[in-house]
Backbone as a printed PyTorch tensor [residue, N CA C, xyz], in Angstrom:
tensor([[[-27.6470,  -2.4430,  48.6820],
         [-28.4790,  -2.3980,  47.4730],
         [-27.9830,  -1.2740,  46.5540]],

        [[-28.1480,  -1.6850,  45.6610],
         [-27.6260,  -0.9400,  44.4590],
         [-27.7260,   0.9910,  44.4100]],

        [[-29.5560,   1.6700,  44.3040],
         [-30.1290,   2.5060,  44.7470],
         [-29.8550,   2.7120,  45.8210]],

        [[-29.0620,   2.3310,  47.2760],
         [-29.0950,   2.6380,  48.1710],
         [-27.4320,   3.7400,  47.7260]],

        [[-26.8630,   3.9810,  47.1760],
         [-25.8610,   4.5500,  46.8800],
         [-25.8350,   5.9570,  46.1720]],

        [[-25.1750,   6.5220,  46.1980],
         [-25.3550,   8.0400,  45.9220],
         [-25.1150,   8.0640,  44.6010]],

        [[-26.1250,   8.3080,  43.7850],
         [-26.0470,   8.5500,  42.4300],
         [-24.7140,   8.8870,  41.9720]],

        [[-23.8500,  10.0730,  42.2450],
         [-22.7760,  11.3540,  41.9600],
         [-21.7150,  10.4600,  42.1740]],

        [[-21.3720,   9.3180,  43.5790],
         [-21.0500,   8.0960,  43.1350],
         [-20.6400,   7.4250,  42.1000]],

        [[-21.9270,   6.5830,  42.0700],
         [-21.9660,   5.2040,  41.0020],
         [-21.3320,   6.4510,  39.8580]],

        [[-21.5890,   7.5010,  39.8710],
         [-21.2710,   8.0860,  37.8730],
         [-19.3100,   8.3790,  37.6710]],

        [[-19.2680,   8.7170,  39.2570],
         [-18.0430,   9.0890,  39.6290],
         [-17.0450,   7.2840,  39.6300]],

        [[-17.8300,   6.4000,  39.9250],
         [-16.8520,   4.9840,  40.0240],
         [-17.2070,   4.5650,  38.7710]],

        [[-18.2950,   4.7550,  37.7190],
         [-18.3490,   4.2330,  36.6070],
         [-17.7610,   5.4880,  35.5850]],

        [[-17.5660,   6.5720,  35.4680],
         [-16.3640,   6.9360,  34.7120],
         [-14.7890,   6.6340,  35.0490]],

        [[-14.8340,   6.6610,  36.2370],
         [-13.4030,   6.1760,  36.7050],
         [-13.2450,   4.9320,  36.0160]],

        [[-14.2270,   4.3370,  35.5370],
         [-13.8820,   2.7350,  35.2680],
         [-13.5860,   2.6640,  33.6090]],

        [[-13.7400,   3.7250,  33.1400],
         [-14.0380,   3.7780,  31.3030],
         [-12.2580,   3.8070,  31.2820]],

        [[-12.1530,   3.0280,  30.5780],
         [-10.7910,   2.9700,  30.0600],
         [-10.3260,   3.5670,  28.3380]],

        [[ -9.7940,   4.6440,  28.6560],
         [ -9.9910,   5.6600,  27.6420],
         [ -8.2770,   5.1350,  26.9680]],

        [[ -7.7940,   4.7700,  27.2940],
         [ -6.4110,   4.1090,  26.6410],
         [ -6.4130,   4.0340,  25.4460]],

        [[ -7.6220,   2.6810,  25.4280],
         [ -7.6240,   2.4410,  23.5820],
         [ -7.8140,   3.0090,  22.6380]],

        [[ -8.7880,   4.3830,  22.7010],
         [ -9.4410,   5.3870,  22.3420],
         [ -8.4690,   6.4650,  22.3170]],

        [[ -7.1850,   6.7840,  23.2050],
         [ -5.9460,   7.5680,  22.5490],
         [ -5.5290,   6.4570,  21.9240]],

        [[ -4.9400,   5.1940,  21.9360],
         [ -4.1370,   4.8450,  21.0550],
         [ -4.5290,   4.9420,  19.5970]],

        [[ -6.0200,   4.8690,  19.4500],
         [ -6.6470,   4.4050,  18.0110],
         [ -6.5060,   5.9470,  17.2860]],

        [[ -6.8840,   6.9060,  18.5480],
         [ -6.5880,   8.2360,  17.4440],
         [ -4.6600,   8.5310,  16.8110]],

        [[ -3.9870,   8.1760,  17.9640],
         [ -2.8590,   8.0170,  17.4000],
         [ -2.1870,   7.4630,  16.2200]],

        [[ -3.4110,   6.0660,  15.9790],
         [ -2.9760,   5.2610,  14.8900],
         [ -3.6140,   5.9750,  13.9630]],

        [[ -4.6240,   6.8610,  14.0540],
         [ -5.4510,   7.5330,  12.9040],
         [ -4.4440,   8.7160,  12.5470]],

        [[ -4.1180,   9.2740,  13.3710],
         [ -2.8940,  10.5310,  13.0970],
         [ -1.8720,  10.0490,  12.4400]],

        [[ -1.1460,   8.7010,  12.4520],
         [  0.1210,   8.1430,  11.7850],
         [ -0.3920,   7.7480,  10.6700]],

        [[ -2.0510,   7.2450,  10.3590],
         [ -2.1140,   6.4340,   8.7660],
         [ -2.1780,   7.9600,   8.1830]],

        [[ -3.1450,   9.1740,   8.7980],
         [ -2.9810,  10.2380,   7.8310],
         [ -1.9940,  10.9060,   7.2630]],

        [[ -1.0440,  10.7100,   8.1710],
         [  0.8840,  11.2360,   7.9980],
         [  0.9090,  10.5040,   6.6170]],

        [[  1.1200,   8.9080,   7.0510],
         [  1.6040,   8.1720,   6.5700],
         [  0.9940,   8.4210,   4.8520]],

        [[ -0.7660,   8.5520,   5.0610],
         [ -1.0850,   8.6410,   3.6600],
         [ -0.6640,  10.0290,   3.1040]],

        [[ -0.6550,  11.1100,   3.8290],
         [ -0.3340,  12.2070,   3.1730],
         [  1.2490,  12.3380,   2.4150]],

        [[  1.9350,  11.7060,   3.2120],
         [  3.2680,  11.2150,   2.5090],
         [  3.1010,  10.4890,   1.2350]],

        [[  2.3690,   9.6360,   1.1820],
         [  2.4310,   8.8640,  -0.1150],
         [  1.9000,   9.4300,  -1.2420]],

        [[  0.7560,  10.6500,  -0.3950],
         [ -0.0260,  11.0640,  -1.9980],
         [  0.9530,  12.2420,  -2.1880]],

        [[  2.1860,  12.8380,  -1.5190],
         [  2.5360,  13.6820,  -2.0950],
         [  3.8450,  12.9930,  -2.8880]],

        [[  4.4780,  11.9860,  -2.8210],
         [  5.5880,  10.9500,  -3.1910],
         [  4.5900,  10.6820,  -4.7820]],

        [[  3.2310,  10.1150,  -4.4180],
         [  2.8580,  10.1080,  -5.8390],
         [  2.6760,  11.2980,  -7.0990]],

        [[  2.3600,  12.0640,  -6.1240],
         [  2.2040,  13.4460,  -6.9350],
         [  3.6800,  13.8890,  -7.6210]],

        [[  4.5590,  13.4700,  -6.6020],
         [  5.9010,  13.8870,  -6.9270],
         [  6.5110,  13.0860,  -8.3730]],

        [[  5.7940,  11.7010,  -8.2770],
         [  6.4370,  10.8550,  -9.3200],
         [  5.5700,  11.2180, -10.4450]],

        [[  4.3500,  11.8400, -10.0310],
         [  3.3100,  11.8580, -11.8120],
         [  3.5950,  12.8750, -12.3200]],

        [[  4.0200,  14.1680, -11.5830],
         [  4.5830,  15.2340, -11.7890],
         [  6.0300,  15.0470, -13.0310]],

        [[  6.6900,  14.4210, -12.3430],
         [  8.3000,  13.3860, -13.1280],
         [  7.7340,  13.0890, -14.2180]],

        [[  6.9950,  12.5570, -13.7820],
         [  6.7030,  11.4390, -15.4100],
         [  6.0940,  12.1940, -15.8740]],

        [[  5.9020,  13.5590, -15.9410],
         [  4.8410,  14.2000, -16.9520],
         [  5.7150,  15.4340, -17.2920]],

        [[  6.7490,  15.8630, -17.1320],
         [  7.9170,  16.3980, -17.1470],
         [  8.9060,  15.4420, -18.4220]],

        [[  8.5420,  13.7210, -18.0560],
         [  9.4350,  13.2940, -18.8640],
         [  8.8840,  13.3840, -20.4510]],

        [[  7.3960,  12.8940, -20.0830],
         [  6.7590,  12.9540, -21.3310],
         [  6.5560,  14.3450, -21.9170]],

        [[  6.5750,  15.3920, -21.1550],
         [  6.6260,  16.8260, -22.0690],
         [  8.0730,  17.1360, -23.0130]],

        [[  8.7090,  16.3060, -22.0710],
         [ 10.3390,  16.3900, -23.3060],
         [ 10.3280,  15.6650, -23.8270]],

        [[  9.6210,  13.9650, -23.7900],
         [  9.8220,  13.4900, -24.9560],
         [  9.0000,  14.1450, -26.0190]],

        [[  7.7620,  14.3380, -25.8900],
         [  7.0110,  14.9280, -26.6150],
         [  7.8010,  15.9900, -27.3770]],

        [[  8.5700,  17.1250, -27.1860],
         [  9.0510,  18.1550, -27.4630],
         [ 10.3950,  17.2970, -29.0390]],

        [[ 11.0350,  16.3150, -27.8600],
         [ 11.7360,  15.1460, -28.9820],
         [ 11.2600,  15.0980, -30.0570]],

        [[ 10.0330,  14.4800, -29.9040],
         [  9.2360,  14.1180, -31.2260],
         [  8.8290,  15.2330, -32.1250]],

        [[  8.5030,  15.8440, -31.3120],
         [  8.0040,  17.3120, -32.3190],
         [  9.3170,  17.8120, -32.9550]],

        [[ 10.0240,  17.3010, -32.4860],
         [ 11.4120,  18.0010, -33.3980],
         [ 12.0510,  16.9500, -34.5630]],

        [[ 12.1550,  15.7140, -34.2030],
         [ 11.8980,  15.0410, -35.0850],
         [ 11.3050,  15.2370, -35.8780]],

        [[ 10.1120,  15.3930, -35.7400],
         [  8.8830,  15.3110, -36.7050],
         [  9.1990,  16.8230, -37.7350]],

        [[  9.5130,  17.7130, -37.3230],
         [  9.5310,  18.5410, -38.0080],
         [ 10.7030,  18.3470, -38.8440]],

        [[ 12.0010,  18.0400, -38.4890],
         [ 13.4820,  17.8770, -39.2190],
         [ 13.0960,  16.5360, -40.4840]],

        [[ 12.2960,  15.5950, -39.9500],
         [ 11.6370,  14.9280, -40.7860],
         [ 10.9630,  15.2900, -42.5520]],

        [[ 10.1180,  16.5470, -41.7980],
         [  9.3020,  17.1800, -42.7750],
         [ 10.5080,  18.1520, -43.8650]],

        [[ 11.2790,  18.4950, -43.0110],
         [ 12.2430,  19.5470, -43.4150],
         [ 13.0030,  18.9160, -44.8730]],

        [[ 13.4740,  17.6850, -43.8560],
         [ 14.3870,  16.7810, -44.8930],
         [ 13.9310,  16.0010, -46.1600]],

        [[ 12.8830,  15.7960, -45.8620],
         [ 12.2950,  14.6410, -46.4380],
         [ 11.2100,  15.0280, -47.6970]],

        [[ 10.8450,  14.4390, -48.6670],
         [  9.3790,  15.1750, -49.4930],
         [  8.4270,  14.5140, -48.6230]],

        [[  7.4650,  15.0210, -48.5390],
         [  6.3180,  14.7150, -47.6400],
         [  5.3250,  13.5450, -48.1230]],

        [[  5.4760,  13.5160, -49.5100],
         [  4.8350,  12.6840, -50.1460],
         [  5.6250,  11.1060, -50.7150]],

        [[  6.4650,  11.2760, -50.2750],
         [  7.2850,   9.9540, -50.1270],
         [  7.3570,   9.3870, -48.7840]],

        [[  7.3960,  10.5040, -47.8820],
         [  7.5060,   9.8890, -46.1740],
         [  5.8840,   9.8740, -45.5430]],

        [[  4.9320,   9.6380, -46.5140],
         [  3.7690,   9.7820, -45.5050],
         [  3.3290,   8.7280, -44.4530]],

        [[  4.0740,   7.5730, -44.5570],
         [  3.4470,   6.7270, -43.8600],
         [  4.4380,   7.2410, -42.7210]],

        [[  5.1920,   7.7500, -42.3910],
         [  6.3900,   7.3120, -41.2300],
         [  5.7520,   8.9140, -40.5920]],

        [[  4.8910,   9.7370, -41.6490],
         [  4.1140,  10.9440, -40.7880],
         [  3.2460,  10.7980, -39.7940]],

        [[  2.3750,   9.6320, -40.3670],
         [  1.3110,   9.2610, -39.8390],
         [  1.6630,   8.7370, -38.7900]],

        [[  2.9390,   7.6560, -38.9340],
         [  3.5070,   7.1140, -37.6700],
         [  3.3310,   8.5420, -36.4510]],

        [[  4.5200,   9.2600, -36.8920],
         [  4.8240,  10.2170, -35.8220],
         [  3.6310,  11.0200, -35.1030]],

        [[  2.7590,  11.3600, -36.1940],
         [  1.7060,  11.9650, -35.7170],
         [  0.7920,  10.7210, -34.4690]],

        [[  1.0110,   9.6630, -34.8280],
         [ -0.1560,   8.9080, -33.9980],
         [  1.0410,   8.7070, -32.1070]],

        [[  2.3190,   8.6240, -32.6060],
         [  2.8450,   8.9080, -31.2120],
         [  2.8650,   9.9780, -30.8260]],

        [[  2.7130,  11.4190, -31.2700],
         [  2.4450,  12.3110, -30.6880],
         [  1.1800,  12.5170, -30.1970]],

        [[  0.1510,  11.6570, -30.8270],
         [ -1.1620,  11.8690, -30.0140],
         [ -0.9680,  10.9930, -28.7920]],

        [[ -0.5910,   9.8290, -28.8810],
         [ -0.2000,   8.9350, -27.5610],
         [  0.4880,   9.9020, -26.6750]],

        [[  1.4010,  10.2700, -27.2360],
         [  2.5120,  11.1540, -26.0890],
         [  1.1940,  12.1500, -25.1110]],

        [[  0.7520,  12.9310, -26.2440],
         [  0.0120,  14.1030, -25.7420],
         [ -1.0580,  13.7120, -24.6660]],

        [[ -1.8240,  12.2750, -25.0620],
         [ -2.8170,  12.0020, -24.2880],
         [ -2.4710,  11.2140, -22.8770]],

        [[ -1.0560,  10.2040, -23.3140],
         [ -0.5540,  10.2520, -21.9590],
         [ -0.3120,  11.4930, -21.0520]],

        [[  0.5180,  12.6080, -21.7730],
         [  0.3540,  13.9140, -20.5020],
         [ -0.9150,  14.1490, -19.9910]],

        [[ -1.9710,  14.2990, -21.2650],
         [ -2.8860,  14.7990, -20.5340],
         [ -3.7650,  13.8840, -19.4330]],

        [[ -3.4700,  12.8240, -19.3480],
         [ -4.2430,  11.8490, -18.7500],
         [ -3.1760,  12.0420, -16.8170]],

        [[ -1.6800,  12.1110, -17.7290],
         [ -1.0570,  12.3010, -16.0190],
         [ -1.3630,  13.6560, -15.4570]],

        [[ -1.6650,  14.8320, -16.1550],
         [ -1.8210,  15.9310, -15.7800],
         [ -3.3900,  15.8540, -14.8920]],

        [[ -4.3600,  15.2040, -15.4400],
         [ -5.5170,  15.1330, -14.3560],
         [ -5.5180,  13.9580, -13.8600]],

        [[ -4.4810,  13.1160, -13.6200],
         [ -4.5270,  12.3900, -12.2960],
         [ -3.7760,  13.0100, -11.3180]],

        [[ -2.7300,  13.9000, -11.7640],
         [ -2.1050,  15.0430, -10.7610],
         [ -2.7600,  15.9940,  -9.8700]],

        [[ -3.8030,  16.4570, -10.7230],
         [ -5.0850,  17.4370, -10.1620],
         [ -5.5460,  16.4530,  -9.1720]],

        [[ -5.8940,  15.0760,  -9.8450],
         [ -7.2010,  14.5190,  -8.4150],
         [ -6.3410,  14.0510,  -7.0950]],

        [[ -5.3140,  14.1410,  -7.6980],
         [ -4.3500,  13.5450,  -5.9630],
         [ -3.9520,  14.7910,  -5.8390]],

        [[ -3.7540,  16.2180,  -6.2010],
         [ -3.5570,  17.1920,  -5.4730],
         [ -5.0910,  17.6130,  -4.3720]],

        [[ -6.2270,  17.4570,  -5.2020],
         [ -7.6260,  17.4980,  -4.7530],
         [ -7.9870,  16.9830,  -3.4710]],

        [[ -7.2840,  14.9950,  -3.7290],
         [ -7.6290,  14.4090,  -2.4010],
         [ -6.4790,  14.8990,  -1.1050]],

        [[ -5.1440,  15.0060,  -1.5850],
         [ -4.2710,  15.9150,  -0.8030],
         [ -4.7880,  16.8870,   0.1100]],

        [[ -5.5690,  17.8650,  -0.4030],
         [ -6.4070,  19.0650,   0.3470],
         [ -7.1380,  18.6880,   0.9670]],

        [[ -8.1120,  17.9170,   0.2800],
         [ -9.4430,  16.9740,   1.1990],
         [ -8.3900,  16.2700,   2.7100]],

        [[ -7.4190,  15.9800,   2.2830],
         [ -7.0900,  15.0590,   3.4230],
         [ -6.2690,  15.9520,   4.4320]],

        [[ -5.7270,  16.7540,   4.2340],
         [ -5.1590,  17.8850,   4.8950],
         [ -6.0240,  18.7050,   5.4780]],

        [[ -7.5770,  18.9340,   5.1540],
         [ -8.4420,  19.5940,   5.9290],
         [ -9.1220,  18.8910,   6.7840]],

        [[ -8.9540,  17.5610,   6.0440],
         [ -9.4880,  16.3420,   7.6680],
         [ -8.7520,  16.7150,   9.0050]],

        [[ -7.3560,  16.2920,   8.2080],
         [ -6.4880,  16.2770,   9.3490],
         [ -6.3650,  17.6870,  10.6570]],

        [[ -6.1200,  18.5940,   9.5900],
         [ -6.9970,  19.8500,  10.0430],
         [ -7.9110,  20.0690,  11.1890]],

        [[ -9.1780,  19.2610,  10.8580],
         [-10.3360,  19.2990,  11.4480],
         [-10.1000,  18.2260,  12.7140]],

        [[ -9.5460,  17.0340,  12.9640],
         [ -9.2710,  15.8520,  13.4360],
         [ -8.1680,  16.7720,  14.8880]],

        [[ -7.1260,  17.6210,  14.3520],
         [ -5.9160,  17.6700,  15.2910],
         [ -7.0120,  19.2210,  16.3410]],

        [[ -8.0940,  20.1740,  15.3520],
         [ -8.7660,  20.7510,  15.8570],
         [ -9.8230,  20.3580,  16.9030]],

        [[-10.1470,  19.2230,  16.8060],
         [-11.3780,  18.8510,  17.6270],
         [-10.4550,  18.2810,  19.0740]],

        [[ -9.2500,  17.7060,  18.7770],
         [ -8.2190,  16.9210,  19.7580],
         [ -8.8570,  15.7250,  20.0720]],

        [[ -8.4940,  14.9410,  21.1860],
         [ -9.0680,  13.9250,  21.3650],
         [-10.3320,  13.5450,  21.8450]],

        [[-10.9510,  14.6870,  22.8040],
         [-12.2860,  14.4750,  23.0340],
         [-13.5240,  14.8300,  21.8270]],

        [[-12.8070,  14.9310,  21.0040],
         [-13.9380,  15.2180,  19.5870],
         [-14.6560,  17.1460,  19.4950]],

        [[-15.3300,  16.8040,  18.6020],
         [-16.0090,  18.3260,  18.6470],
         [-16.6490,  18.5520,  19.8890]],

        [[-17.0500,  20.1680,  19.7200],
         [-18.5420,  20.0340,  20.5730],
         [-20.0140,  19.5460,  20.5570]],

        [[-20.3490,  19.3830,  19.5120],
         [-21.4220,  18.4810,  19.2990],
         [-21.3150,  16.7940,  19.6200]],

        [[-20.4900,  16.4550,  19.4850],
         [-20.0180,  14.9700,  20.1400],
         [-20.0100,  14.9090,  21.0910]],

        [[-18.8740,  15.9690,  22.2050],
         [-19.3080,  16.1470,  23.3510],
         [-20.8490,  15.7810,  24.1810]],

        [[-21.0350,  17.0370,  24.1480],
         [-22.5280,  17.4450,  24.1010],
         [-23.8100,  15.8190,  24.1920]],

        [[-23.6410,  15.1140,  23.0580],
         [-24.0220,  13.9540,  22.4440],
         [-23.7520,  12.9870,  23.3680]],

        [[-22.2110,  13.0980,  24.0150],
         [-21.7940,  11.9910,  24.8660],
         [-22.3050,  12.4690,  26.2860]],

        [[-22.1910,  13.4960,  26.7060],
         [-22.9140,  13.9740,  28.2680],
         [-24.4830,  13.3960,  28.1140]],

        [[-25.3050,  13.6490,  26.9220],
         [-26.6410,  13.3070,  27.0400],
         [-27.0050,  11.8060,  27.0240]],

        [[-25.5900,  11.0920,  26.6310],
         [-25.7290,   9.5450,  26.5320],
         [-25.3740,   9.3790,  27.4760]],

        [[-24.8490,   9.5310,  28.6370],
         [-24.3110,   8.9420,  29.8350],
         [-24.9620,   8.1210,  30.6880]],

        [[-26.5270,   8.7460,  31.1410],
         [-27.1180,   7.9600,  31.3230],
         [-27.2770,   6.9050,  31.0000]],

        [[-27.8390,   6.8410,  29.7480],
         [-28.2390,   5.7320,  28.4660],
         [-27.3470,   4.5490,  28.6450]],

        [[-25.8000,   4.9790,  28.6670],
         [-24.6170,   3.9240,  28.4390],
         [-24.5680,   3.4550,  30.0220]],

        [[-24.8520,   4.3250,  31.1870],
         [-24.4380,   3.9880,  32.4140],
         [-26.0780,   2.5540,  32.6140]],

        [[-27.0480,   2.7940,  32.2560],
         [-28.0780,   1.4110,  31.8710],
         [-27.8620,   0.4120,  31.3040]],

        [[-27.3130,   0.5250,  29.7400],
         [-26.9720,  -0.1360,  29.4000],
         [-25.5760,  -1.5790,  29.9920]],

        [[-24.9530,  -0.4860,  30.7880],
         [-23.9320,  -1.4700,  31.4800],
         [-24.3600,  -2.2540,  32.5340]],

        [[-25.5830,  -1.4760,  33.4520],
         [-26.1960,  -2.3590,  33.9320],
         [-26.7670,  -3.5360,  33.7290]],

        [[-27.5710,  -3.2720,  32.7850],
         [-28.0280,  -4.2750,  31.9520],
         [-27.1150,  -5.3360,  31.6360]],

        [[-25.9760,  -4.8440,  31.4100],
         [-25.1360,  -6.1460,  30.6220],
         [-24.6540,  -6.7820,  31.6040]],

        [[-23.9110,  -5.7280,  32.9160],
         [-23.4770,  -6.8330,  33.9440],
         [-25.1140,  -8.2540,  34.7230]],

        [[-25.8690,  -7.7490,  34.2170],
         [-26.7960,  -8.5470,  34.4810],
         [-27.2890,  -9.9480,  33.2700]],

        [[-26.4710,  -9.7530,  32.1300],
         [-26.7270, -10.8740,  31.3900],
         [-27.3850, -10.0250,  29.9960]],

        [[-27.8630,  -8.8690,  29.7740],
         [-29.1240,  -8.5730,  29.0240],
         [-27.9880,  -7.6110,  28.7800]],

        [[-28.3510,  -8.0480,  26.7500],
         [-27.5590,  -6.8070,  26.2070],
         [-28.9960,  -6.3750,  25.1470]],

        [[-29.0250,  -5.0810,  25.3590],
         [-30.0870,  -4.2690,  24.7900],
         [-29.2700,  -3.4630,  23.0720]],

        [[-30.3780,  -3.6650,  21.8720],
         [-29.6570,  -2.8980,  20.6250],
         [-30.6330,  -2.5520,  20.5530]],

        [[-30.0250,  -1.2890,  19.8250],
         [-30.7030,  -0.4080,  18.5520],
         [-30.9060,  -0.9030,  17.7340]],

        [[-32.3870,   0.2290,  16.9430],
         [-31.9360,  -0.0560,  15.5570],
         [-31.6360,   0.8810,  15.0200]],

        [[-31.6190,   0.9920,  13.5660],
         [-31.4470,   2.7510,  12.6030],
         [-31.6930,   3.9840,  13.2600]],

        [[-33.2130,   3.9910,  13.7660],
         [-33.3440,   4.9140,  14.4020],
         [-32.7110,   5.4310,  15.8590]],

        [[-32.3070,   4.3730,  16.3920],
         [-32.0380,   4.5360,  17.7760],
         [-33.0900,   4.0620,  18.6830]],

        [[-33.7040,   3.3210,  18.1570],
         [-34.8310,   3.1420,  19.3420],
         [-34.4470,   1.4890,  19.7230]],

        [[-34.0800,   1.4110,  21.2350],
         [-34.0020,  -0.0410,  21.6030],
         [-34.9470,  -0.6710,  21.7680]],

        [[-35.0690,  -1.5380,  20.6480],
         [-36.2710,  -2.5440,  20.6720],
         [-35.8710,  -4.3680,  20.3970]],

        [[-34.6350,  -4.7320,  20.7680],
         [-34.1090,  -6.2690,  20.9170],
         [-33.1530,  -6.2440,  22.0750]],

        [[-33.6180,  -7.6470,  22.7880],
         [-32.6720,  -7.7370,  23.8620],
         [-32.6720,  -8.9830,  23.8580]],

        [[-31.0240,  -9.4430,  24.5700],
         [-30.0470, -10.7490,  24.0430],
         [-30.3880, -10.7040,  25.6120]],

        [[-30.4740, -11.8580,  26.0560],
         [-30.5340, -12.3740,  27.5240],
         [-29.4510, -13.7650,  27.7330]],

        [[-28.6660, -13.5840,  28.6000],
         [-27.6570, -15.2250,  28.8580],
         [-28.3610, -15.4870,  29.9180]],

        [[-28.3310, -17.1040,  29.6200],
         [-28.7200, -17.2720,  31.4040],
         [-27.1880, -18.2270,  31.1270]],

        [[-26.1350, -17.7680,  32.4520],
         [-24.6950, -18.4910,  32.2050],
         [-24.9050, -19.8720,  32.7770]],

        [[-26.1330, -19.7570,  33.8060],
         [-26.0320, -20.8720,  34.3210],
         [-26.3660, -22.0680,  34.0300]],

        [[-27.6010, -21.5560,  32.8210],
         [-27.9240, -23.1530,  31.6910],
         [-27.2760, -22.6340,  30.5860]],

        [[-26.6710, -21.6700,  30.1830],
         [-25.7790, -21.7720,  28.8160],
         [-27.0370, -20.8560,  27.8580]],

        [[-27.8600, -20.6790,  28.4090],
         [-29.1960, -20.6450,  27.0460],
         [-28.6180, -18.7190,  26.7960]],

        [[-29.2930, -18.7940,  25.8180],
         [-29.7260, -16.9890,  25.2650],
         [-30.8670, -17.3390,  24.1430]],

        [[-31.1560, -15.7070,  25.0820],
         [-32.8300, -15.3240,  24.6610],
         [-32.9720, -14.7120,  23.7810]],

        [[-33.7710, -14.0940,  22.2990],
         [-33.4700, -13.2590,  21.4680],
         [-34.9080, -12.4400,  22.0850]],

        [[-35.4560, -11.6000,  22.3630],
         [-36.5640, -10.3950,  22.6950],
         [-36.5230,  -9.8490,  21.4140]],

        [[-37.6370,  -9.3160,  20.9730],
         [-38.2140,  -8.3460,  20.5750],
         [-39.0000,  -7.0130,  21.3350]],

        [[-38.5530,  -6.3830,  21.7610],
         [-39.5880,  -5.5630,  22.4190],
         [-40.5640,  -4.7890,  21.4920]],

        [[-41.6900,  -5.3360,  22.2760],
         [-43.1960,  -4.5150,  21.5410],
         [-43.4670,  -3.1670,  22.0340]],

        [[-44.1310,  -2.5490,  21.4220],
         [-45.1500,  -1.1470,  22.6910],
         [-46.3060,  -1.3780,  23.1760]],

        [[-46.6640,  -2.6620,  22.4300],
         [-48.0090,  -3.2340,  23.1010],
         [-47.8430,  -4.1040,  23.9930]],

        [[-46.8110,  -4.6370,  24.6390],
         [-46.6590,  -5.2380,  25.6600],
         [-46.2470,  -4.3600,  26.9030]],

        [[-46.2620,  -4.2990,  27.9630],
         [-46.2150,  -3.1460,  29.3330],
         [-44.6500,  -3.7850,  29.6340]],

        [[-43.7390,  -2.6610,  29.9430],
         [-42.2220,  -2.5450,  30.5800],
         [-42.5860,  -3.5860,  32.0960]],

        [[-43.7680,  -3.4870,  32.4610],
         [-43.3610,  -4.0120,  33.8710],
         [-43.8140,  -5.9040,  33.0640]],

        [[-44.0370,  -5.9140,  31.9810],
         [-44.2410,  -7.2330,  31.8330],
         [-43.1230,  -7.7000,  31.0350]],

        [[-42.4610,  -6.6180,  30.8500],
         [-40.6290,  -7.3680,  29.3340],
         [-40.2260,  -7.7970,  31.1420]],

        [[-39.9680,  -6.6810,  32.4710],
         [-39.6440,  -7.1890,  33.2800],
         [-39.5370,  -8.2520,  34.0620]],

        [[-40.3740,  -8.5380,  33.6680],
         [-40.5020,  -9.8050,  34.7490],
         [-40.3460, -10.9780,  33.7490]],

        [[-40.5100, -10.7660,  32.2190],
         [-39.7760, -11.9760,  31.4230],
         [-38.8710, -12.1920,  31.6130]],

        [[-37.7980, -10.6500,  31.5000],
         [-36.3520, -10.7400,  31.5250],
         [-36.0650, -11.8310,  32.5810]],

        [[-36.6670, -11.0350,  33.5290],
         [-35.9620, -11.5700,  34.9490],
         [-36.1500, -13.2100,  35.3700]],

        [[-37.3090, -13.8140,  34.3990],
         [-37.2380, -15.2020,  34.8080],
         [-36.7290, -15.6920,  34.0480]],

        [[-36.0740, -15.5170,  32.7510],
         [-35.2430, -15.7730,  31.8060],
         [-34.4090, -16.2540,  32.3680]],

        [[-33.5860, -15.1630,  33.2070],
         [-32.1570, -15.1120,  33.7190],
         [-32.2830, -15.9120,  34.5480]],

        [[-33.2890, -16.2740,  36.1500],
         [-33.3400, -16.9680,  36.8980],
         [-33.7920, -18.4790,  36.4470]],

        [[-34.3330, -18.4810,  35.5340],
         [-35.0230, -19.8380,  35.1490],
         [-33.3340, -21.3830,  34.5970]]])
């Protein structure tokens, strides 16, 4: 019988049984997309940077134009080709300034993502201490829950955390049960539903 077994046991053959594999591989894959993204936002930074380098010299172009223009020219014969220049120098200018604060917000998310990573390679794979902590006090909880399931009955939460629905299979007629659990109904009476559920 189940209870007839030494608690320190069952906790000792049911952690032995948690297969923690997938759970390094997935942080691994989380460590390579952050590489991977931190590479790209600095490749982008690198190219808006360029392109805002290019547009400060063209800009500088134009302003020299524009002035050899003024130099050469009577002003009042060339006004339309002023107006021209002036309206690409506002384009020019507002393109920089538009690449100059998209430079800022990918240097911004850069940091943000570098202090994740930060925080992520700090905690290592078993997480913080509060997670920890969180997972020792769930052990129980999850070591029931598996019971439960090897028995047919999968128990959820809701928002709060409070388990109040349970999925019942019976494999042997194919059926499933949807529960609601009440507080006005007595645990020794969900019991004995469950249980003829499953046997029925």
């Amino acid at each position: 019988m189940l209870l007839d077994e030494d608690p320190a046991t069952l906790i000792h053959h049911t952690v032995g049984n948690f297969n923690i594999q997938p759970d390094k591989q997935a942080i691994t894959r989380i460590n390579d997309s952050l590489s991977t993204l931190q590479q790209s936002r600095e490749l982008r930074i690198s190219d808006a940077e360029s392109a805002l380098r290019k547009l400060s010299r063209n800009l500088h172009s134009q302003n020299s134009q524009y002035e050899e223009a003024v130099a050469a020219h009577d002003s009042g014969k060339h006004a339309e080709q002023i107006v021209e220049l002036d309206t690409r120098k506002f384009r020019v200018a507002k393109a920089a300034s538009d690449l100059e604060v998209e430079s800022e917000r990918l240097e911004g998310e850069l940091e943000m993502l570098k202090e994740r990573l930060a925080d992520l390679e700090a905690q290592g794979l078993e997480g913080d201490e509060p997670t920890r902590r969180e997972r020792e006090l769930d052990d129980a909880t999850i070591l029931r829950l598996k019971i439960y399931r090897s028995l047919g009955v999968d128990i959820e939460a809701d928002d709060a955390g409070n388990f109040n629905k349970a999925v019942i299979r019976n494999s042997r007629k194919g059926d499933v049960h949807v529960v609601n659990v009440d507080s006005k109904f007595s645990r020794f009476f969900y019991a004995n539903y469950f249980w003829s559920t499953m046997q029925g």
